[in-house]
Short mmCIF file of C-alpha atoms and ligand atoms in Angstrom, two decimals:
data_model
loop_
_atom_site.label_atom_id
_atom_site.label_comp_id
_atom_site.label_asym_id
_atom_site.label_seq_id
_atom_site.Cartn_x
_atom_site.Cartn_y
_atom_site.Cartn_z
CA UNK O 52 -11.17 -12.58 33.25
CA UNK O 53 -7.71 -12.23 34.40
CA UNK O 54 -8.68 -9.70 37.11
CA UNK O 55 -12.25 -9.70 38.68
CA UNK O 56 -14.14 -9.95 41.81
CA UNK O 57 -14.83 -13.20 43.17
CA UNK O 58 -16.90 -13.52 46.75
CA UNK O 59 -16.61 -9.66 47.11
CA UNK O 60 -12.67 -9.53 46.79
CA UNK O 61 -10.61 -8.67 43.71
CA UNK O 62 -8.58 -11.41 42.43
CA UNK O 63 -5.64 -11.90 40.09
CA UNK O 64 -6.80 -15.15 38.36
CA UNK O 65 -7.45 -17.39 41.20
CA UNK O 66 -5.69 -15.82 43.89
CA UNK O 67 -7.17 -13.04 46.10
CA UNK O 68 -5.05 -9.65 46.33
CA UNK O 69 -5.67 -9.91 50.03
CA UNK O 70 -3.48 -12.74 50.01
CA UNK O 71 -0.99 -11.29 47.74
CA UNK O 72 -0.73 -8.30 49.89
CA UNK O 73 -0.29 -10.60 52.99
CA UNK O 74 2.26 -12.71 51.37
CA UNK O 75 4.58 -10.07 49.73
CA UNK O 76 3.51 -6.73 51.33
CA UNK O 77 2.40 -3.45 49.71
CA UNK O 78 3.02 -1.81 47.29
CA UNK O 79 3.31 -4.51 45.10
CA UNK O 80 3.08 -5.22 41.24
CA UNK O 81 0.61 -8.15 40.29
CA UNK O 82 0.98 -9.59 36.74
CA UNK O 83 -1.24 -12.35 35.02
CA UNK O 84 0.32 -15.18 33.55
CA UNK O 85 -2.97 -15.84 31.63
CA UNK O 86 -3.27 -12.34 30.69
CA UNK O 87 0.01 -12.30 29.15
CA UNK O 88 -0.26 -15.34 27.30
CA UNK O 89 -3.74 -14.63 26.07
CA UNK O 90 -2.41 -11.46 24.46
CA UNK O 91 0.63 -12.97 22.92
CA UNK O 92 -1.47 -15.97 21.37
CA UNK O 93 -3.96 -13.05 20.28
CA UNK O 94 -1.31 -11.66 18.33
CA UNK O 95 0.07 -14.68 16.84
CA UNK O 96 -3.31 -16.05 15.61
CA UNK O 97 -4.08 -12.84 13.88
CA UNK O 98 -0.79 -12.76 12.02
CA UNK O 99 -1.55 -16.61 10.82
CA UNK O 100 -5.21 -15.75 10.03
CA UNK O 101 -4.37 -12.66 8.14
CA UNK O 102 -1.65 -14.27 5.79
CA UNK O 103 -0.95 -18.15 6.02
CA UNK O 104 1.92 -17.89 3.80
CA UNK O 105 4.05 -14.88 4.86
CA UNK O 106 6.50 -15.54 7.75
CA UNK O 107 6.09 -13.33 10.74
CA UNK O 108 7.48 -12.76 13.97
CA UNK O 109 6.48 -10.84 17.13
CA UNK O 110 9.42 -9.15 18.69
CA UNK O 111 8.01 -8.12 22.39
CA UNK O 112 9.28 -4.76 23.30
CA UNK O 113 11.15 -5.34 26.25
CA UNK O 114 11.01 -1.79 27.50
CA UNK O 115 7.37 -1.97 28.43
CA UNK O 116 7.90 -4.76 31.25
CA UNK O 117 11.54 -6.29 31.37
CA UNK O 118 10.99 -8.65 34.35
CA UNK O 119 12.70 -12.04 33.70
CA UNK O 120 9.63 -13.74 34.41
CA UNK O 121 7.74 -11.86 31.76
CA UNK O 122 10.53 -12.38 29.22
CA UNK O 123 11.02 -16.10 30.03
CA UNK O 124 7.14 -16.54 29.76
CA UNK O 125 7.16 -14.95 26.23
CA UNK O 126 10.23 -16.69 24.89
CA UNK O 127 8.74 -19.89 25.69
CA UNK O 128 5.99 -18.81 23.74
CA UNK O 129 8.36 -18.21 20.83
CA UNK O 130 8.40 -14.48 21.16
CA UNK O 131 11.23 -12.58 19.66
CA UNK O 132 12.29 -9.36 21.33
CA UNK O 133 12.56 -5.72 20.68
CA UNK O 134 15.39 -4.29 22.75
CA UNK O 135 16.50 -0.63 23.06
CA UNK O 136 19.89 -1.08 25.23
CA UNK O 137 22.74 -3.58 26.05
CA UNK O 138 20.89 -3.97 29.59
CA UNK O 139 17.72 -5.33 27.67
CA UNK O 140 19.80 -7.62 25.65
CA UNK O 141 21.48 -8.95 28.89
CA UNK O 142 17.89 -9.73 30.08
CA UNK O 143 16.83 -11.31 27.04
CA UNK O 144 19.98 -13.51 27.28
CA UNK O 145 19.76 -14.34 30.74
CA UNK O 146 16.17 -16.05 30.10
CA UNK O 147 17.77 -17.81 27.09
CA UNK O 148 16.03 -15.71 24.46
CA UNK O 149 16.75 -16.98 20.93
CA UNK O 150 19.16 -13.82 19.85
CA UNK O 151 18.27 -14.77 16.13
CA UNK O 152 14.75 -13.33 16.96
CA UNK O 153 16.00 -9.81 18.37
CA UNK O 154 16.08 -6.54 16.96
CA UNK O 155 17.72 -3.78 18.30
CA UNK O 156 16.16 -0.37 18.12
CA UNK O 157 17.14 3.26 19.52
CA UNK O 158 18.22 6.35 18.54
CA UNK O 159 21.64 6.34 20.72
CA UNK O 160 23.14 3.16 20.68
CA UNK O 161 26.91 3.03 21.73
CA UNK O 162 29.95 1.39 20.59
CA UNK O 163 29.95 -1.15 23.08
CA UNK O 164 26.33 -1.82 22.82
CA UNK O 165 26.35 -2.19 19.13
CA UNK O 166 29.58 -4.50 19.43
CA UNK O 167 27.62 -6.61 21.96
CA UNK O 168 24.56 -6.95 19.69
CA UNK O 169 26.86 -8.02 16.95
CA UNK O 170 28.86 -10.47 19.02
CA UNK O 171 25.36 -11.98 20.27
CA UNK O 172 24.16 -12.11 16.43
CA UNK O 173 20.88 -10.49 16.84
CA UNK O 174 18.68 -10.78 13.94
CA UNK O 175 18.74 -6.85 13.16
CA UNK O 176 19.81 -3.52 14.34
CA UNK O 177 17.27 -0.92 13.48
CA UNK O 178 19.71 2.04 12.60
CA UNK O 179 18.37 5.63 13.31
CA UNK O 180 21.01 7.67 11.72
CA UNK O 181 23.98 7.84 8.84
CA UNK O 182 26.42 8.40 11.62
CA UNK O 183 25.28 5.02 13.33
CA UNK O 184 25.50 3.32 9.91
CA UNK O 185 29.25 4.47 9.57
CA UNK O 186 29.52 3.44 13.45
CA UNK O 187 28.05 0.15 13.05
CA UNK O 188 29.89 -0.67 9.49
CA UNK O 189 33.53 0.21 11.36
CA UNK O 190 32.68 -2.01 14.40
CA UNK O 191 31.13 -4.80 12.03
CA UNK O 192 34.68 -4.35 10.22
CA UNK O 193 36.74 -4.70 13.19
CA UNK O 194 34.78 -8.02 14.54
CA UNK O 195 35.20 -9.26 10.84
CA UNK O 196 31.52 -9.85 10.06
CA UNK O 197 28.68 -8.16 8.24
CA UNK O 198 26.39 -6.26 10.27
CA UNK O 199 22.44 -7.29 9.67
CA UNK O 200 20.84 -3.93 9.48
CA UNK O 201 17.43 -2.04 8.59
CA UNK O 202 16.89 1.62 8.55
CA UNK O 203 14.14 2.99 11.09
CA UNK O 204 12.26 4.93 8.79
CA UNK O 205 10.06 7.85 9.85
CA UNK O 206 6.92 7.64 7.75
CA UNK O 207 5.78 11.42 8.96
CA UNK O 208 2.46 10.11 9.86
CA UNK O 209 0.51 11.67 12.98
CA UNK O 210 -0.25 9.00 15.36
CA UNK O 211 -2.74 11.17 17.18
CA UNK O 212 -1.56 10.17 20.60
CA UNK O 213 0.13 12.01 23.55
CA UNK O 214 3.07 14.03 22.31
CA UNK O 215 5.45 12.40 24.69
CA UNK O 216 4.71 9.03 23.03
CA UNK O 217 4.34 10.10 19.78
CA UNK O 218 7.46 9.21 17.40
CA UNK O 219 6.88 9.16 14.12
CA UNK O 220 6.56 12.83 12.82
CA UNK O 221 9.27 14.86 11.00
CA UNK O 222 10.14 16.63 14.32
CA UNK O 223 10.48 13.59 16.30
CA UNK O 224 13.86 12.27 17.30
CA UNK O 225 13.37 9.09 16.14
CA UNK O 226 14.15 7.47 12.48
CA UNK O 227 15.48 8.68 9.36
CA UNK O 228 13.29 10.89 7.16
CA UNK O 229 11.57 9.17 4.83
CA UNK O 230 12.74 11.53 2.04
CA UNK O 231 16.03 10.23 2.57
CA UNK O 232 15.58 6.51 2.96
CA UNK O 233 16.30 5.45 -0.61
CA UNK O 234 19.36 7.58 -0.88
CA UNK O 235 20.91 5.90 2.53
CA UNK O 236 19.98 2.22 1.57
CA UNK O 237 21.58 2.83 -1.80
CA UNK O 238 24.64 4.39 -0.13
CA UNK O 239 24.72 1.40 2.29
CA UNK O 240 25.12 -1.32 -0.35
CA UNK O 241 28.64 0.29 -0.83
CA UNK O 242 29.93 -0.68 2.54
CA UNK O 243 31.13 -4.40 2.60
CA UNK O 244 30.55 -4.86 6.30
CA UNK O 245 26.62 -3.75 6.25
CA UNK O 246 24.12 -6.53 5.19
CA UNK O 247 20.78 -4.71 4.78
CA UNK O 248 17.93 -7.19 5.70
CA UNK O 249 14.98 -5.05 6.37
CA UNK O 250 13.19 -1.69 6.90
CA UNK O 251 11.53 -0.74 10.01
CA UNK O 252 9.34 1.96 11.54
CA UNK O 253 7.47 2.75 14.84
CA UNK O 254 5.04 5.59 14.99
CA UNK O 255 4.21 6.12 18.47
CA UNK O 256 2.38 4.34 21.55
CA UNK O 257 -1.13 3.81 22.80
CA UNK O 258 -2.37 4.30 19.63
CA UNK O 259 -6.20 4.09 19.64
CA UNK O 260 -6.93 4.29 15.80
CA UNK O 261 -5.76 1.77 13.03
CA UNK O 262 -5.64 4.50 10.50
CA UNK O 263 -2.08 5.78 11.30
CA UNK O 264 -0.46 2.57 11.38
CA UNK O 265 -2.09 1.34 8.59
CA UNK O 266 -0.82 4.66 6.87
CA UNK O 267 2.71 3.99 8.01
CA UNK O 268 2.31 0.49 6.42
CA UNK O 269 1.22 1.86 3.19
CA UNK O 270 4.51 4.38 3.10
CA UNK O 271 6.61 1.73 4.01
CA UNK O 272 5.37 -0.94 1.35
CA UNK O 273 5.72 1.95 -1.03
CA UNK O 274 9.33 2.40 0.26
CA UNK O 275 10.35 -1.16 0.03
CA UNK O 276 9.21 -1.35 -3.50
CA UNK O 277 11.46 1.43 -4.58
CA UNK O 278 14.14 -0.02 -2.59
CA UNK O 279 14.07 -3.56 -4.10
CA UNK O 280 13.60 -1.93 -7.82
CA UNK O 281 16.87 -0.39 -6.99
CA UNK O 282 18.16 -3.72 -6.75
CA UNK O 283 18.26 -4.21 -2.85
CA UNK O 284 16.34 -7.13 -1.88
CA UNK O 285 15.20 -6.90 1.50
CA UNK O 286 14.12 -9.85 3.93
CA UNK O 287 12.08 -8.23 6.40
CA UNK O 288 9.43 -5.36 7.07
CA UNK O 289 9.19 -4.22 10.81
CA UNK O 290 5.80 -2.22 11.38
CA UNK O 291 6.74 -1.76 14.90
CA UNK O 292 4.43 -1.60 17.86
CA UNK O 293 2.03 0.97 19.26
CA UNK O 294 -1.36 -0.72 19.54
CA UNK O 295 -3.33 0.97 22.54
CA UNK O 296 -4.89 -0.79 25.20
CA UNK O 297 -8.15 0.44 27.19
CA UNK O 298 -7.30 2.21 30.23
CA UNK O 299 -10.76 3.94 30.66
CA UNK O 300 -13.06 4.30 27.84
CA UNK O 301 -11.13 3.93 24.85
CA UNK O 302 -11.92 1.78 22.10
CA UNK O 303 -8.53 0.80 20.37
CA UNK O 304 -8.72 -1.37 17.31
CA UNK O 305 -8.53 -5.04 17.90
CA UNK O 306 -5.03 -6.65 17.48
CA UNK O 307 -6.80 -8.63 14.58
CA UNK O 308 -8.00 -5.47 12.85
CA UNK O 309 -4.53 -3.82 12.91
CA UNK O 310 -2.78 -6.76 11.90
CA UNK O 311 -5.08 -7.83 8.94
CA UNK O 312 -5.13 -4.28 7.36
CA UNK O 313 -1.59 -3.44 7.78
CA UNK O 314 -0.51 -6.83 6.17
CA UNK O 315 -2.98 -5.96 3.33
CA UNK O 316 -1.06 -2.86 2.65
CA UNK O 317 2.09 -5.19 2.30
CA UNK O 318 0.56 -6.50 -0.96
CA UNK O 319 1.91 -9.45 -2.70
CA UNK O 320 5.72 -9.21 -1.37
CA UNK O 321 6.52 -12.02 0.74
CA UNK O 322 8.86 -10.43 3.09
CA UNK O 323 8.79 -11.41 6.75
CA UNK O 324 6.50 -9.02 8.78
CA UNK O 325 7.82 -8.04 12.17
CA UNK O 326 5.71 -6.33 14.66
CA UNK O 327 7.04 -5.35 18.19
CA UNK O 328 4.08 -4.68 20.51
CA UNK O 329 4.78 -4.07 24.22
CA UNK O 330 1.71 -2.39 25.85
CA UNK O 331 -0.58 -4.55 24.11
CA UNK O 332 0.81 -7.46 25.52
CA UNK O 333 1.48 -6.60 29.07
CA UNK O 334 -0.50 -3.51 29.71
CA UNK O 335 -3.84 -4.84 31.18
CA UNK O 336 -1.87 -7.94 32.55
CA UNK O 337 -0.80 -6.30 35.68
CA UNK O 338 -2.01 -4.13 38.51
CA UNK O 339 -0.07 -2.01 41.33
CA UNK O 340 -1.40 -3.15 44.84
CA UNK O 341 -1.29 -0.85 47.42
CA UNK O 342 -2.87 -0.15 50.91
CA UNK O 343 -4.30 3.00 52.28
CA UNK O 344 -2.53 4.63 54.67
CA UNK O 345 -4.58 7.53 55.67
CA UNK O 346 -7.84 9.07 54.50
CA UNK O 347 -7.80 12.77 54.80
CA UNK O 348 -10.67 14.78 54.13
CA UNK O 349 -9.82 18.39 53.15
CA UNK O 350 -11.93 21.57 52.52
CA UNK O 351 -12.04 21.10 48.78
CA UNK O 352 -11.10 17.50 48.09
CA UNK O 353 -11.04 14.03 49.88
CA UNK O 354 -7.59 12.04 49.72
CA UNK O 355 -6.89 8.66 49.81
CA UNK O 356 -3.12 8.50 51.14
CA UNK O 357 -1.82 5.22 50.03
CA UNK O 358 1.51 3.55 50.19
CA UNK O 359 2.39 3.53 46.40
CA UNK O 360 3.58 6.87 44.67
CA UNK O 361 4.84 8.40 41.71
CA UNK O 362 8.16 6.56 41.93
CA UNK O 363 6.43 3.20 41.79
CA UNK O 364 3.88 4.27 38.79
CA UNK O 365 5.09 7.57 37.13
CA UNK O 366 2.60 7.38 33.99
CA UNK O 367 -0.01 9.52 35.77
CA UNK O 368 2.49 12.10 36.78
CA UNK O 369 4.08 12.10 33.77
CA UNK O 370 1.59 11.88 31.06
CA UNK O 371 -1.62 12.54 33.16
CA UNK O 372 -2.36 9.09 32.37
CA UNK O 373 -5.57 7.67 33.79
CA UNK O 374 -5.44 4.26 35.58
CA UNK O 375 -8.84 2.82 36.80
CA UNK O 376 -8.54 2.50 40.82
CA UNK O 377 -10.61 -0.51 42.48
CA UNK O 378 -11.12 -1.43 45.95
CA UNK O 379 -10.01 -4.74 46.71
CA UNK O 380 -13.04 -5.37 49.07
CA UNK O 381 -15.52 -2.81 48.51
CA UNK O 382 -17.72 -3.64 51.13
CA UNK O 383 -15.37 -2.36 53.84
CA UNK O 384 -14.97 1.32 52.70
CA UNK O 385 -16.96 4.44 52.57
CA UNK O 386 -17.81 5.56 49.12
CA UNK O 387 -17.15 8.97 48.37
CA UNK O 388 -15.24 11.09 45.60
CA UNK O 389 -11.56 10.83 46.34
CA UNK O 390 -8.00 11.79 44.92
CA UNK O 391 -5.84 8.91 45.11
CA UNK O 392 -2.41 10.08 46.19
CA UNK O 393 0.92 8.83 47.43
CA UNK O 394 3.49 10.01 50.00
CA UNK O 395 5.94 11.68 47.68
CA UNK O 396 6.86 15.47 48.38
CA UNK O 397 5.55 16.60 44.84
CA UNK O 398 2.29 18.00 44.03
CA UNK O 399 2.22 16.02 40.94
CA UNK O 400 2.63 12.66 43.22
CA UNK O 401 -1.02 11.38 42.32
CA UNK O 402 -2.42 8.27 40.81
CA UNK O 403 -5.74 9.11 40.20
CA UNK O 404 -8.25 11.98 40.66
CA UNK O 405 -11.76 12.64 41.44
CA UNK O 406 -12.78 9.06 41.69
CA UNK O 407 -15.89 7.49 43.29
CA UNK O 408 -14.00 4.79 45.17
CA UNK O 409 -15.15 2.68 48.40
CA UNK O 410 -12.03 3.41 50.33
CA UNK O 411 -11.16 2.55 54.11
CA UNK O 412 -7.86 3.26 56.12
CA UNK O 413 -5.76 -0.23 56.04
CA UNK O 414 -7.84 -1.17 52.98
CA UNK O 415 -6.29 -2.22 49.76
CA UNK O 416 -6.65 -0.78 46.35
CA UNK O 417 -5.52 -2.12 43.12
CA UNK O 418 -4.35 0.33 40.39
CA UNK O 419 -5.52 -1.40 36.88
CA UNK O 420 -3.55 -1.55 33.62
CA UNK O 421 -0.09 -1.11 35.20
CA UNK O 422 1.54 -3.96 33.46
CA UNK O 423 3.27 -1.78 30.72
CA UNK O 424 5.78 1.13 31.80
CA UNK O 425 5.08 0.87 35.23
CA UNK O 426 7.67 -1.09 37.11
CA UNK O 427 10.07 -0.37 34.39
CA UNK O 428 9.64 3.46 34.68
CA UNK O 429 10.15 3.28 39.01
CA UNK O 430 12.55 5.00 40.85
CA UNK O 431 13.98 5.42 44.08
CA UNK O 432 12.82 9.00 44.44
CA UNK O 433 12.45 10.06 48.05
CA UNK O 434 15.03 7.05 49.17
CA UNK O 435 11.71 4.56 48.58
CA UNK O 436 12.95 0.90 47.93
CA UNK O 437 11.53 -0.18 44.91
CA UNK O 438 8.41 -2.38 45.30
CA UNK O 439 8.08 -6.20 44.61
CA UNK O 440 6.56 -8.10 41.48
CA UNK O 441 4.70 -11.13 41.61
CA UNK O 442 3.08 -13.32 39.08
CA UNK O 443 0.11 -15.11 39.28
CA UNK O 444 -0.96 -18.29 37.46
CA UNK O 445 -4.27 -19.98 38.61
CA UNK O 446 -4.26 -20.39 42.25
CA UNK O 447 -0.52 -19.77 42.51
CA UNK O 448 1.36 -16.43 43.19
CA UNK O 449 5.22 -16.36 43.32
CA UNK O 450 7.42 -13.46 43.83
CA UNK O 451 9.34 -12.37 40.65
CA UNK O 452 11.33 -9.56 42.18
CA UNK O 453 11.68 -9.12 45.88
CA UNK O 454 11.02 -5.85 47.40
CA UNK O 455 14.41 -3.78 47.87
CA UNK O 456 15.84 -2.86 51.05
CA UNK O 457 16.67 0.47 52.37
CA UNK O 458 20.26 -0.73 52.48
CA UNK O 459 20.45 -1.42 48.95
CA UNK O 460 19.68 2.17 48.30
CA UNK O 461 22.91 3.50 49.23
CA UNK O 462 24.93 0.57 49.16
CA UNK O 463 26.55 1.86 45.90
CA UNK O 464 27.42 5.48 47.48
CA UNK O 465 30.30 6.51 49.42
CA UNK O 466 31.42 9.60 51.39
CA UNK O 467 34.82 11.28 50.41
CA UNK O 468 37.48 10.92 53.15
CA UNK O 469 38.42 14.96 52.77
C1 PLP B 739 8.52 1.43 22.57
C2 PLP B 739 8.88 0.47 21.46
C3 PLP B 739 7.76 -0.33 20.95
C4 PLP B 739 6.68 -0.85 21.81
O1 PLP B 739 5.73 0.17 22.01
P1 PLP B 739 4.25 -0.11 22.52
O2 PLP B 739 3.57 1.10 22.51
O3 PLP B 739 4.54 -0.82 23.92
O4 PLP B 739 3.61 -1.59 21.90
C5 PLP B 739 7.83 -1.01 19.81
N1 PLP B 739 9.04 -0.60 18.98
C6 PLP B 739 10.00 0.23 19.11
C7 PLP B 739 10.94 0.46 17.95
C8 PLP B 739 9.73 1.00 20.40
O5 PLP B 739 10.65 1.88 20.48
#
């Protein structure tokens, strides 16, 4: 277990979270290297077991957790990367990631981002509109090269997840319509600076059933067949990410089950298969460690006011997401039902509601499953410096991003002289 109690204290691998709080302060994100490695290996193993011949690539979705330590760890394990901005491209480059294993997704790539990605020789740009094809063709021509592209196709399957993280339906902003895809591929062949290398899709996030992923894979396989029948050979099929994790009592399909069933849909073709998981790799590999400032007993509710807030972990406020909260040393607290809230001046600033917890002023709590879409969505709202991030490996803990200082918050601002 990456996060578990040992001797009555909650630990990350072999390090007590009390020690982490003492060394790095709170709030602080804490990641388990072993948890990230094992999730990645599970994925890689599933791909090999499902099909021993078909080439495959795991492009970790950088937006889930883009800390350099996480990216460097995954790059060492052989991962490629799914990026959505020039900033993420720079991060992958900063850790020496293999550009030949990078896929660039996103609905609004700027000219500069496309040019940088082409110059970096990424594996593929996943195009999301006809205008983006025209723009990419022009930039590639200017650079004197052929742009390796795929269309991100919207397979129009219902991912049955929270509407904010569903991306594969007709009314979603992502991808090109399934019905238009074949025409777009045919037309793109007329562009000398475009090289069609694959097809992509990504239907949503935190999927807790495998059926939408399998349906999408089947729809994409059918499309690939039609495109190839039209005389356009493709090298890869990118089935996206989106596999859910357990936050509370969800029973997401196993990685093995998803990979095996999706590959079965691809049939006998020997296209390289790409998955771009984010949450499934890092989600349960991190906690947000926070200290209780006050216990406030109200008329209708009891509140635990902690030093972490919605600016540190936005998911509860943004999606009503449920994160398990555990006391780091339960024996020190008083058990009751509490709302866990932060100091930010918004009623939406809560981390958990109506939880049975053992809490004490000055005690520590760990907000679990905070490794994905946690730190990356943090902000400085209420002029709160962003918290640090630490990585644990065995008995060692190291800071992988230091705490911001208050001065850094306004270092880029200035007051006009008039
Ligand atoms: C966000 C994203 C992913 C990762 O989604 P998870 O739910 O974190 O696995 C994969 N592919 C694309 C194109 C994305 O935008």
